[in-house]
Amino acid sequence: MNSKQSAEITAKDIIGNPKYQAICYGGFREKTRDIEPTIAQLKEDLQLLSAMNIKVLRTYNVHNKEVSNLLIAIRELKKEDSNFEMYVMLGAWIDCKNAWTALPPIHNVESERNAVEIAEAVRLSNEYPDIIKIIAVGNEAMVKWAASYYVEPAIILKWVNHLQNLKNEKKLPSTLWVTTSDNFASWGGGDAEYHVEDLKQLIQAVDYISMHTYPMHDTHYHPVFWGVLEREKLVSEKQKIDFAMVRARDYAINQYRNVSNYMKSLGVNKPIAIGETGWASLSSELYGNSGSKATDEYKSALFYKLMREWTNKERISLFYFEAFDEQWKDSGNPSGSENHFGLINLQGQAKYALWEMVDNGVFKNLARDGQPITKTYNGDEKALWQDVKTPSMLKTN
């Protein structure tokens, strides 16, 4: 595919099209983002993802060189191979005044950094129109449990309108789509406290809705679906887990439908994508063996499969979180769940979700940091199952 053809592919062609499989991407390997992945490392990752038939990447901010280098890496791969195809949903980080400081956050006043993020997102989108097809203004920037940094919807609305105006003024490609990627509740799919006028205007202003759903977290916080039902007591341990994971998927579907119903109640009908969902393979905290017993490679693989099957069938874009494990997210706690959402770990091993791809030779002649892609547990399924715990009985009222 040449640059002219990829320039003609637009977000409208991508969102809701199962031919364009999507994933959330971060290329950091070390315990700090001060050590950035090289362009060569980024190209390795891109080739692995392309082999998996991924064609759309979601990024989160333009603070570092990582994203600008990612765009260089994509462009270089396209020059090397005219059939190489990869597009980007570019994230611009948004937060409030005093976010991440010792001072109390002021949620209705924004950080001065936001304008820098947006300006850089605009610059990159104009430089790489054949690659960047979407700008997302903020990541979980409105949800109130993001207490250290969230902003009121008026701030997101301001920047979405700014970008839409730039499109109208021909200062951005007219086919570029603009959204914000946020928790289902922030999009009106949960508590009514979010149903404010600025959110209603935001739903009118974006080109599509990018919503997040995380049943894994709610195995602890709201476990209405999580556990073994009384009627399942006598089935096998595997069946108990399988039934619980289907309920986890259905919980995500319900959150999607709640957002859709709220949007339609406003007289709006736009595409809704899953901007983020995932299931960690390890946790030392609330979701691990001392908590909800949710995290292991079997359950994370099953969630990935169930979510891909549902979204492909319904023609919903799924930006799965995430491609590779990243250890900077909880650098002081190697077993922290945030470090273990990837489909491929830091040793270049494909987790159980991708074992079949390894068997099928998808990663043949490809490597990550010199490591050929092999299977976790040396491909021993019995060894993997030693780490799989059955959830407790579901408490019913």
Short mmCIF file of C-alpha atoms in Angstrom, two decimals:
data_model
loop_
_atom_site.label_atom_id
_atom_site.label_comp_id
_atom_site.label_asym_id
_atom_site.label_seq_id
_atom_site.Cartn_x
_atom_site.Cartn_y
_atom_site.Cartn_z
CA MET A 1 0.00 0.00 0.00
CA ASN A 2 1.60 3.29 -1.07
CA SER A 3 1.33 6.61 0.81
CA LYS A 4 -1.37 7.86 -1.55
CA GLN A 5 -3.55 4.83 -0.75
CA SER A 6 -2.94 5.14 3.01
CA ALA A 7 -3.74 8.84 2.84
CA GLU A 8 -7.10 7.89 1.35
CA ILE A 9 -7.89 5.53 4.26
CA THR A 10 -9.70 7.62 6.88
CA ALA A 11 -10.94 7.10 10.43
CA LYS A 12 -14.40 6.60 8.96
CA ASP A 13 -13.04 3.55 7.11
CA ILE A 14 -11.25 2.22 10.21
CA ILE A 15 -13.63 2.67 13.16
CA GLY A 16 -16.09 -0.20 13.24
CA ASN A 17 -14.26 -2.16 10.54
CA PRO A 18 -13.00 -5.59 11.72
CA LYS A 19 -10.36 -5.53 8.96
CA TYR A 20 -8.58 -2.87 11.02
CA GLN A 21 -7.71 -4.61 14.28
CA ALA A 22 -6.53 -2.17 16.95
CA ILE A 23 -4.42 -2.25 20.10
CA CYS A 24 -3.09 0.12 22.77
CA TYR A 25 0.65 0.57 22.47
CA GLY A 26 3.52 1.66 24.67
CA GLY A 27 7.06 0.68 23.73
CA PHE A 28 8.86 1.38 27.01
CA ARG A 29 10.91 -1.58 28.24
CA GLU A 30 12.62 -0.20 31.35
CA LYS A 31 11.44 0.83 34.83
CA THR A 32 11.46 4.49 33.86
CA ARG A 33 10.19 6.38 30.83
CA ASP A 34 13.45 8.34 30.91
CA ILE A 35 14.91 5.40 28.96
CA GLU A 36 13.12 5.57 25.64
CA PRO A 37 12.77 2.77 23.10
CA THR A 38 14.98 3.24 20.05
CA ILE A 39 13.59 3.48 16.53
CA ALA A 40 15.01 0.00 15.89
CA GLN A 41 13.10 -1.35 18.91
CA LEU A 42 9.92 0.38 17.79
CA LYS A 43 10.29 -1.17 14.34
CA GLU A 44 10.64 -4.61 15.96
CA ASP A 45 7.39 -4.04 17.83
CA LEU A 46 5.62 -2.78 14.73
CA GLN A 47 6.63 -5.86 12.75
CA LEU A 48 5.37 -8.14 15.54
CA LEU A 49 2.05 -6.31 15.69
CA SER A 50 1.69 -6.28 11.93
CA ALA A 51 2.27 -10.05 11.92
CA MET A 52 -0.64 -10.29 14.39
CA ASN A 53 -2.77 -8.42 11.82
CA ILE A 54 -2.92 -5.27 13.98
CA LYS A 55 -3.31 -2.16 11.82
CA VAL A 56 -4.22 0.61 14.30
CA LEU A 57 -2.26 1.71 17.39
CA ARG A 58 -3.49 3.90 20.20
CA THR A 59 -0.94 6.12 21.96
CA TYR A 60 -1.39 8.25 25.07
CA ASN A 61 0.69 11.42 25.09
CA VAL A 62 3.36 13.37 23.25
CA HIS A 63 5.52 14.09 26.31
CA ASN A 64 8.36 11.87 25.13
CA LYS A 65 10.15 11.11 21.87
CA GLU A 66 8.49 7.68 21.85
CA VAL A 67 5.50 8.75 19.75
CA SER A 68 7.39 10.93 17.26
CA ASN A 69 9.91 8.09 16.88
CA LEU A 70 7.05 5.62 16.44
CA LEU A 71 5.78 7.71 13.52
CA ILE A 72 9.29 7.76 12.01
CA ALA A 73 9.48 3.97 12.45
CA ILE A 74 6.12 3.45 10.70
CA ARG A 75 7.16 5.69 7.83
CA GLU A 76 10.47 3.83 7.44
CA LEU A 77 8.72 0.45 7.40
CA LYS A 78 6.28 1.72 4.78
CA LYS A 79 9.22 2.79 2.61
CA GLU A 80 10.85 -0.62 3.05
CA ASP A 81 7.65 -2.52 2.27
CA SER A 82 4.82 -0.95 0.27
CA ASN A 83 2.37 -3.47 1.81
CA PHE A 84 3.13 -2.44 5.40
CA GLU A 85 0.04 -0.77 6.86
CA MET A 86 -0.27 0.89 10.28
CA TYR A 87 -2.34 3.83 11.51
CA VAL A 88 -2.37 5.77 14.77
CA MET A 89 -4.97 7.11 17.17
CA LEU A 90 -2.80 9.84 18.68
CA GLY A 91 -3.35 10.68 22.34
CA ALA A 92 -2.78 14.15 23.78
CA TRP A 93 -2.52 13.99 27.58
CA ILE A 94 -4.84 16.35 29.47
CA ASP A 95 -4.87 17.05 33.18
CA CYS A 96 -5.82 19.71 35.70
CA LYS A 97 -3.90 22.45 37.46
CA ASN A 98 -1.60 21.03 40.19
CA ALA A 99 -1.96 17.47 38.86
CA TRP A 100 0.80 15.14 40.11
CA THR A 101 2.07 17.74 42.60
CA ALA A 102 1.88 18.12 46.38
CA LEU A 103 -0.69 20.89 45.89
CA PRO A 104 -4.42 20.09 45.84
CA PRO A 105 -5.64 19.49 42.25
CA ILE A 106 -8.00 22.16 40.86
CA HIS A 107 -10.30 20.17 38.59
CA ASN A 108 -12.00 23.06 36.81
CA VAL A 109 -8.70 24.75 35.89
CA GLU A 110 -6.35 23.07 33.47
CA SER A 111 -2.64 22.42 33.43
CA GLU A 112 -0.60 24.79 31.26
CA ARG A 113 0.95 21.70 29.68
CA ASN A 114 -2.36 20.84 27.93
CA ALA A 115 -1.89 23.53 25.29
CA VAL A 116 1.60 22.16 24.53
CA GLU A 117 0.19 18.63 24.10
CA ILE A 118 -2.54 19.79 21.74
CA ALA A 119 -0.17 21.92 19.67
CA GLU A 120 2.22 18.98 19.26
CA ALA A 121 -0.66 16.64 18.36
CA VAL A 122 -1.70 19.13 15.66
CA ARG A 123 1.85 19.40 14.34
CA LEU A 124 2.30 15.63 14.14
CA SER A 125 -1.11 15.12 12.53
CA ASN A 126 -0.20 17.56 9.78
CA GLU A 127 3.23 15.97 9.32
CA TYR A 128 1.90 12.39 9.18
CA PRO A 129 -1.60 12.59 7.65
CA ASP A 130 -1.09 9.18 6.03
CA ILE A 131 -0.59 7.60 9.49
CA ILE A 132 -2.46 9.65 12.14
CA LYS A 133 -6.20 9.25 11.58
CA ILE A 134 -7.57 10.20 15.03
CA ILE A 135 -6.67 12.56 17.85
CA ALA A 136 -7.87 11.64 21.34
CA VAL A 137 -8.01 14.61 23.70
CA GLY A 138 -7.08 13.11 27.07
CA ASN A 139 -7.08 9.64 28.57
CA GLU A 140 -9.52 8.96 31.42
CA ALA A 141 -9.31 12.71 31.94
CA MET A 142 -12.92 13.21 33.13
CA VAL A 143 -13.54 10.20 35.37
CA LYS A 144 -13.72 11.32 38.97
CA TRP A 145 -11.79 8.40 40.44
CA ALA A 146 -8.73 9.82 38.61
CA ALA A 147 -8.60 12.13 41.62
CA SER A 148 -5.03 13.34 41.13
CA TYR A 149 -5.57 14.80 37.67
CA TYR A 150 -9.12 14.72 36.24
CA VAL A 151 -10.65 17.79 34.59
CA GLU A 152 -14.24 18.88 34.26
CA PRO A 153 -15.80 18.09 30.84
CA ALA A 154 -15.74 21.78 29.86
CA ILE A 155 -11.96 21.56 29.44
CA ILE A 156 -12.13 18.52 27.15
CA LEU A 157 -14.97 20.17 25.21
CA LYS A 158 -12.86 23.30 24.70
CA TRP A 159 -10.02 21.33 23.10
CA VAL A 160 -12.29 19.10 21.01
CA ASN A 161 -13.99 22.22 19.62
CA HIS A 162 -10.57 23.78 19.01
CA LEU A 163 -9.49 20.79 16.90
CA GLN A 164 -12.80 20.67 15.04
CA ASN A 165 -12.40 24.37 14.23
CA LEU A 166 -8.89 23.73 12.90
CA LYS A 167 -10.39 21.11 10.56
CA ASN A 168 -12.98 23.64 9.36
CA GLU A 169 -10.21 26.18 8.79
CA LYS A 170 -8.23 23.58 6.80
CA LYS A 171 -5.44 23.68 9.40
CA LEU A 172 -5.92 19.95 10.02
CA PRO A 173 -6.98 17.21 7.59
CA SER A 174 -10.75 17.35 7.21
CA THR A 175 -11.03 13.55 7.53
CA LEU A 176 -9.18 13.43 10.87
CA TRP A 177 -11.52 12.27 13.65
CA VAL A 178 -11.47 13.83 17.11
CA THR A 179 -12.60 12.19 20.35
CA THR A 180 -11.64 11.75 24.00
CA SER A 181 -11.00 8.29 25.39
CA ASP A 182 -12.62 7.81 28.79
CA ASN A 183 -14.31 5.50 31.24
CA PHE A 184 -17.85 4.35 30.36
CA ALA A 185 -19.27 6.39 33.26
CA SER A 186 -17.67 9.58 31.92
CA TRP A 187 -19.65 9.03 28.72
CA GLY A 188 -22.94 8.87 30.61
CA GLY A 189 -23.12 5.09 30.90
CA GLY A 190 -23.12 5.02 34.69
CA ASP A 191 -23.87 7.41 37.52
CA ALA A 192 -26.15 10.35 36.68
CA GLU A 193 -23.67 12.79 38.28
CA TYR A 194 -21.85 12.71 34.92
CA HIS A 195 -24.94 13.77 32.95
CA VAL A 196 -23.98 17.43 32.81
CA GLU A 197 -24.59 19.91 29.99
CA ASP A 198 -20.91 19.99 28.99
CA LEU A 199 -20.93 16.20 28.49
CA LYS A 200 -24.03 16.48 26.30
CA GLN A 201 -22.25 19.11 24.19
CA LEU A 202 -19.11 16.94 24.07
CA ILE A 203 -21.08 13.98 22.71
CA GLN A 204 -22.35 16.32 19.98
CA ALA A 205 -18.83 17.62 19.28
CA VAL A 206 -16.77 14.41 18.95
CA ASP A 207 -16.66 12.34 15.77
CA TYR A 208 -17.12 9.12 17.72
CA ILE A 209 -17.13 7.90 21.33
CA SER A 210 -14.11 6.03 22.68
CA MET A 211 -15.12 4.31 25.94
CA HIS A 212 -13.23 2.17 28.45
CA THR A 213 -14.56 -0.87 30.27
CA TYR A 214 -12.60 -2.91 32.82
CA PRO A 215 -14.46 -5.88 34.27
CA MET A 216 -11.14 -7.07 35.75
CA HIS A 217 -11.02 -4.13 38.15
CA ASP A 218 -14.63 -4.72 39.10
CA THR A 219 -13.90 -8.28 40.18
CA HIS A 220 -12.85 -6.35 43.30
CA TYR A 221 -14.71 -3.05 43.22
CA HIS A 222 -18.14 -4.19 42.01
CA PRO A 223 -18.13 -8.00 41.79
CA VAL A 224 -21.81 -8.47 40.89
CA PHE A 225 -20.80 -10.81 38.05
CA TRP A 226 -17.67 -12.39 39.52
CA GLY A 227 -17.57 -15.78 41.17
CA VAL A 228 -19.12 -19.22 40.98
CA LEU A 229 -22.92 -19.44 41.03
CA GLU A 230 -24.71 -21.91 43.27
CA ARG A 231 -25.91 -23.87 40.23
CA GLU A 232 -22.31 -24.20 38.97
CA LYS A 233 -20.94 -25.89 42.11
CA LEU A 234 -20.70 -29.33 40.54
CA VAL A 235 -19.15 -28.44 37.16
CA SER A 236 -15.40 -28.69 36.49
CA GLU A 237 -13.00 -25.99 37.70
CA LYS A 238 -12.37 -24.95 34.10
CA GLN A 239 -16.10 -24.59 33.43
CA LYS A 240 -16.53 -22.52 36.60
CA ILE A 241 -13.85 -20.13 35.31
CA ASP A 242 -15.25 -20.11 31.77
CA PHE A 243 -18.74 -19.21 33.02
CA ALA A 244 -17.32 -16.39 35.17
CA MET A 245 -15.36 -15.00 32.21
CA VAL A 246 -18.44 -15.01 29.96
CA ARG A 247 -20.21 -12.98 32.66
CA ALA A 248 -17.21 -10.60 32.69
CA ARG A 249 -17.59 -10.11 28.94
CA ASP A 250 -21.33 -9.57 29.33
CA TYR A 251 -20.61 -6.98 32.03
CA ALA A 252 -18.47 -5.08 29.49
CA ILE A 253 -21.21 -5.41 26.86
CA ASN A 254 -23.72 -3.97 29.32
CA GLN A 255 -21.49 -0.93 29.96
CA TYR A 256 -21.19 -0.44 26.20
CA ARG A 257 -24.98 -0.59 25.83
CA ASN A 258 -25.46 1.87 28.67
CA VAL A 259 -23.24 4.41 26.89
CA SER A 260 -25.09 3.77 23.64
CA ASN A 261 -28.47 4.23 25.33
CA TYR A 262 -27.37 7.50 26.94
CA MET A 263 -26.00 8.82 23.63
CA LYS A 264 -29.22 7.91 21.82
CA SER A 265 -31.31 9.52 24.59
CA LEU A 266 -29.68 12.80 23.50
CA GLY A 267 -30.77 12.22 19.89
CA VAL A 268 -27.21 11.37 18.82
CA ASN A 269 -26.16 8.34 16.81
CA LYS A 270 -22.38 8.02 16.36
CA PRO A 271 -19.96 5.11 16.34
CA ILE A 272 -18.84 3.88 19.75
CA ALA A 273 -15.50 2.09 20.06
CA ILE A 274 -13.92 0.29 22.99
CA GLY A 275 -10.98 2.64 23.43
CA GLU A 276 -9.54 0.44 26.14
CA THR A 277 -10.17 -2.85 27.90
CA GLY A 278 -7.83 -5.53 29.11
CA TRP A 279 -7.14 -8.21 31.69
CA ALA A 280 -3.82 -8.51 33.54
CA SER A 281 -2.06 -11.87 33.74
CA LEU A 282 -0.59 -11.26 37.21
CA SER A 283 -1.43 -9.19 40.27
CA SER A 284 0.00 -9.03 43.77
CA GLU A 285 -2.92 -6.90 44.91
CA LEU A 286 -6.70 -6.77 44.82
CA TYR A 287 -7.12 -8.97 41.74
CA GLY A 288 -4.60 -11.70 42.55
CA ASN A 289 -4.74 -14.91 44.56
CA SER A 290 -5.15 -13.08 47.86
CA GLY A 291 -7.94 -10.99 46.35
CA SER A 292 -10.53 -11.72 43.66
CA LYS A 293 -8.44 -14.50 42.01
CA ALA A 294 -8.96 -12.85 38.62
CA THR A 295 -5.47 -12.55 37.16
CA ASP A 296 -3.65 -15.32 35.34
CA GLU A 297 -2.80 -16.13 31.74
CA TYR A 298 -5.81 -18.38 31.15
CA LYS A 299 -8.40 -15.80 32.21
CA SER A 300 -6.63 -12.95 30.41
CA ALA A 301 -6.46 -15.06 27.22
CA LEU A 302 -10.13 -15.99 27.45
CA PHE A 303 -11.15 -12.36 27.99
CA TYR A 304 -9.10 -11.33 24.96
CA LYS A 305 -10.74 -14.02 22.82
CA LEU A 306 -14.27 -13.25 24.03
CA MET A 307 -13.88 -9.50 23.51
CA ARG A 308 -12.35 -9.87 20.04
CA GLU A 309 -15.12 -12.27 18.99
CA TRP A 310 -17.91 -9.99 20.24
CA THR A 311 -16.51 -6.75 18.82
CA ASN A 312 -15.63 -8.28 15.44
CA LYS A 313 -19.12 -9.73 15.12
CA GLU A 314 -20.77 -6.43 16.08
CA ARG A 315 -18.34 -4.33 13.99
CA ILE A 316 -17.07 -2.42 17.01
CA SER A 317 -13.46 -1.24 17.09
CA LEU A 318 -11.56 -2.69 20.06
CA PHE A 319 -8.34 -1.02 21.15
CA TYR A 320 -7.18 -3.83 23.42
CA PHE A 321 -4.93 -2.93 26.34
CA GLU A 322 -2.18 -3.70 25.66
CA ALA A 323 0.42 -5.02 23.24
CA PHE A 324 3.46 -5.46 25.50
CA ASP A 325 4.08 -5.52 29.24
CA GLU A 326 5.58 -2.26 30.53
CA GLN A 327 7.33 -2.20 33.90
CA TRP A 328 7.47 1.56 34.46
CA LYS A 329 3.79 1.67 35.39
CA ASP A 330 4.37 0.20 38.86
CA SER A 331 8.14 0.16 38.96
CA GLY A 332 8.38 -0.41 42.73
CA ASN A 333 6.14 -3.48 42.59
CA PRO A 334 7.20 -6.03 39.94
CA SER A 335 4.01 -8.07 40.52
CA GLY A 336 1.72 -5.06 40.27
CA SER A 337 -1.11 -5.66 37.81
CA GLU A 338 -0.37 -2.49 35.81
CA ASN A 339 2.90 -4.10 34.69
CA HIS A 340 1.19 -7.21 33.30
CA PHE A 341 -1.53 -6.22 30.81
CA GLY A 342 0.55 -7.03 27.72
CA LEU A 343 -0.01 -9.92 25.34
CA ILE A 344 3.79 -10.31 25.12
CA ASN A 345 6.03 -10.05 28.18
CA LEU A 346 9.39 -8.36 28.64
CA GLN A 347 11.27 -11.61 27.89
CA GLY A 348 9.77 -11.75 24.39
CA GLN A 349 7.39 -14.52 25.40
CA ALA A 350 3.88 -14.67 23.98
CA LYS A 351 1.32 -15.18 26.73
CA TYR A 352 -1.33 -17.89 26.46
CA ALA A 353 -3.62 -15.64 24.39
CA LEU A 354 -1.07 -15.83 21.55
CA TRP A 355 0.23 -19.41 21.87
CA GLU A 356 -1.71 -20.48 18.79
CA MET A 357 -0.07 -17.69 16.79
CA VAL A 358 3.35 -19.01 17.85
CA ASP A 359 2.32 -22.52 16.76
CA ASN A 360 1.16 -21.14 13.42
CA GLY A 361 4.50 -19.46 12.72
CA VAL A 362 3.10 -15.92 12.86
CA PHE A 363 6.28 -14.65 14.56
CA LYS A 364 8.76 -16.67 12.51
CA ASN A 365 12.03 -14.76 11.95
CA LEU A 366 10.81 -11.93 14.22
CA ALA A 367 12.29 -11.01 17.60
CA ARG A 368 12.09 -8.49 20.42
CA ASP A 369 15.39 -7.22 21.80
CA GLY A 370 17.12 -10.23 20.29
CA GLN A 371 14.67 -12.72 21.78
CA PRO A 372 12.67 -14.84 19.33
CA ILE A 373 9.00 -14.96 20.31
CA THR A 374 8.41 -18.15 22.30
CA LYS A 375 5.61 -19.25 24.62
CA THR A 376 5.34 -18.53 28.32
CA TYR A 377 5.61 -21.62 30.55
CA ASN A 378 7.68 -23.20 27.73
CA GLY A 379 4.32 -23.99 26.18
CA ASP A 380 3.41 -26.34 29.04
CA GLU A 381 -0.33 -25.92 29.58
CA LYS A 382 -0.32 -28.07 32.72
CA ALA A 383 2.28 -25.77 34.28
CA LEU A 384 0.18 -22.73 33.33
CA TRP A 385 -2.89 -24.24 35.02
CA GLN A 386 -0.96 -24.50 38.30
CA ASP A 387 -1.29 -20.71 38.48
CA VAL A 388 -5.01 -20.59 37.61
CA LYS A 389 -7.28 -20.17 40.62
CA THR A 390 -11.05 -20.61 40.63
CA PRO A 391 -12.98 -17.57 41.90
CA SER A 392 -14.91 -17.89 45.15
CA MET A 393 -18.64 -18.55 45.35
CA LEU A 394 -20.62 -15.51 44.25
CA LYS A 395 -22.43 -13.93 47.16
CA THR A 396 -26.04 -13.30 46.23
CA ASN A 397 -28.56 -11.27 48.19
#
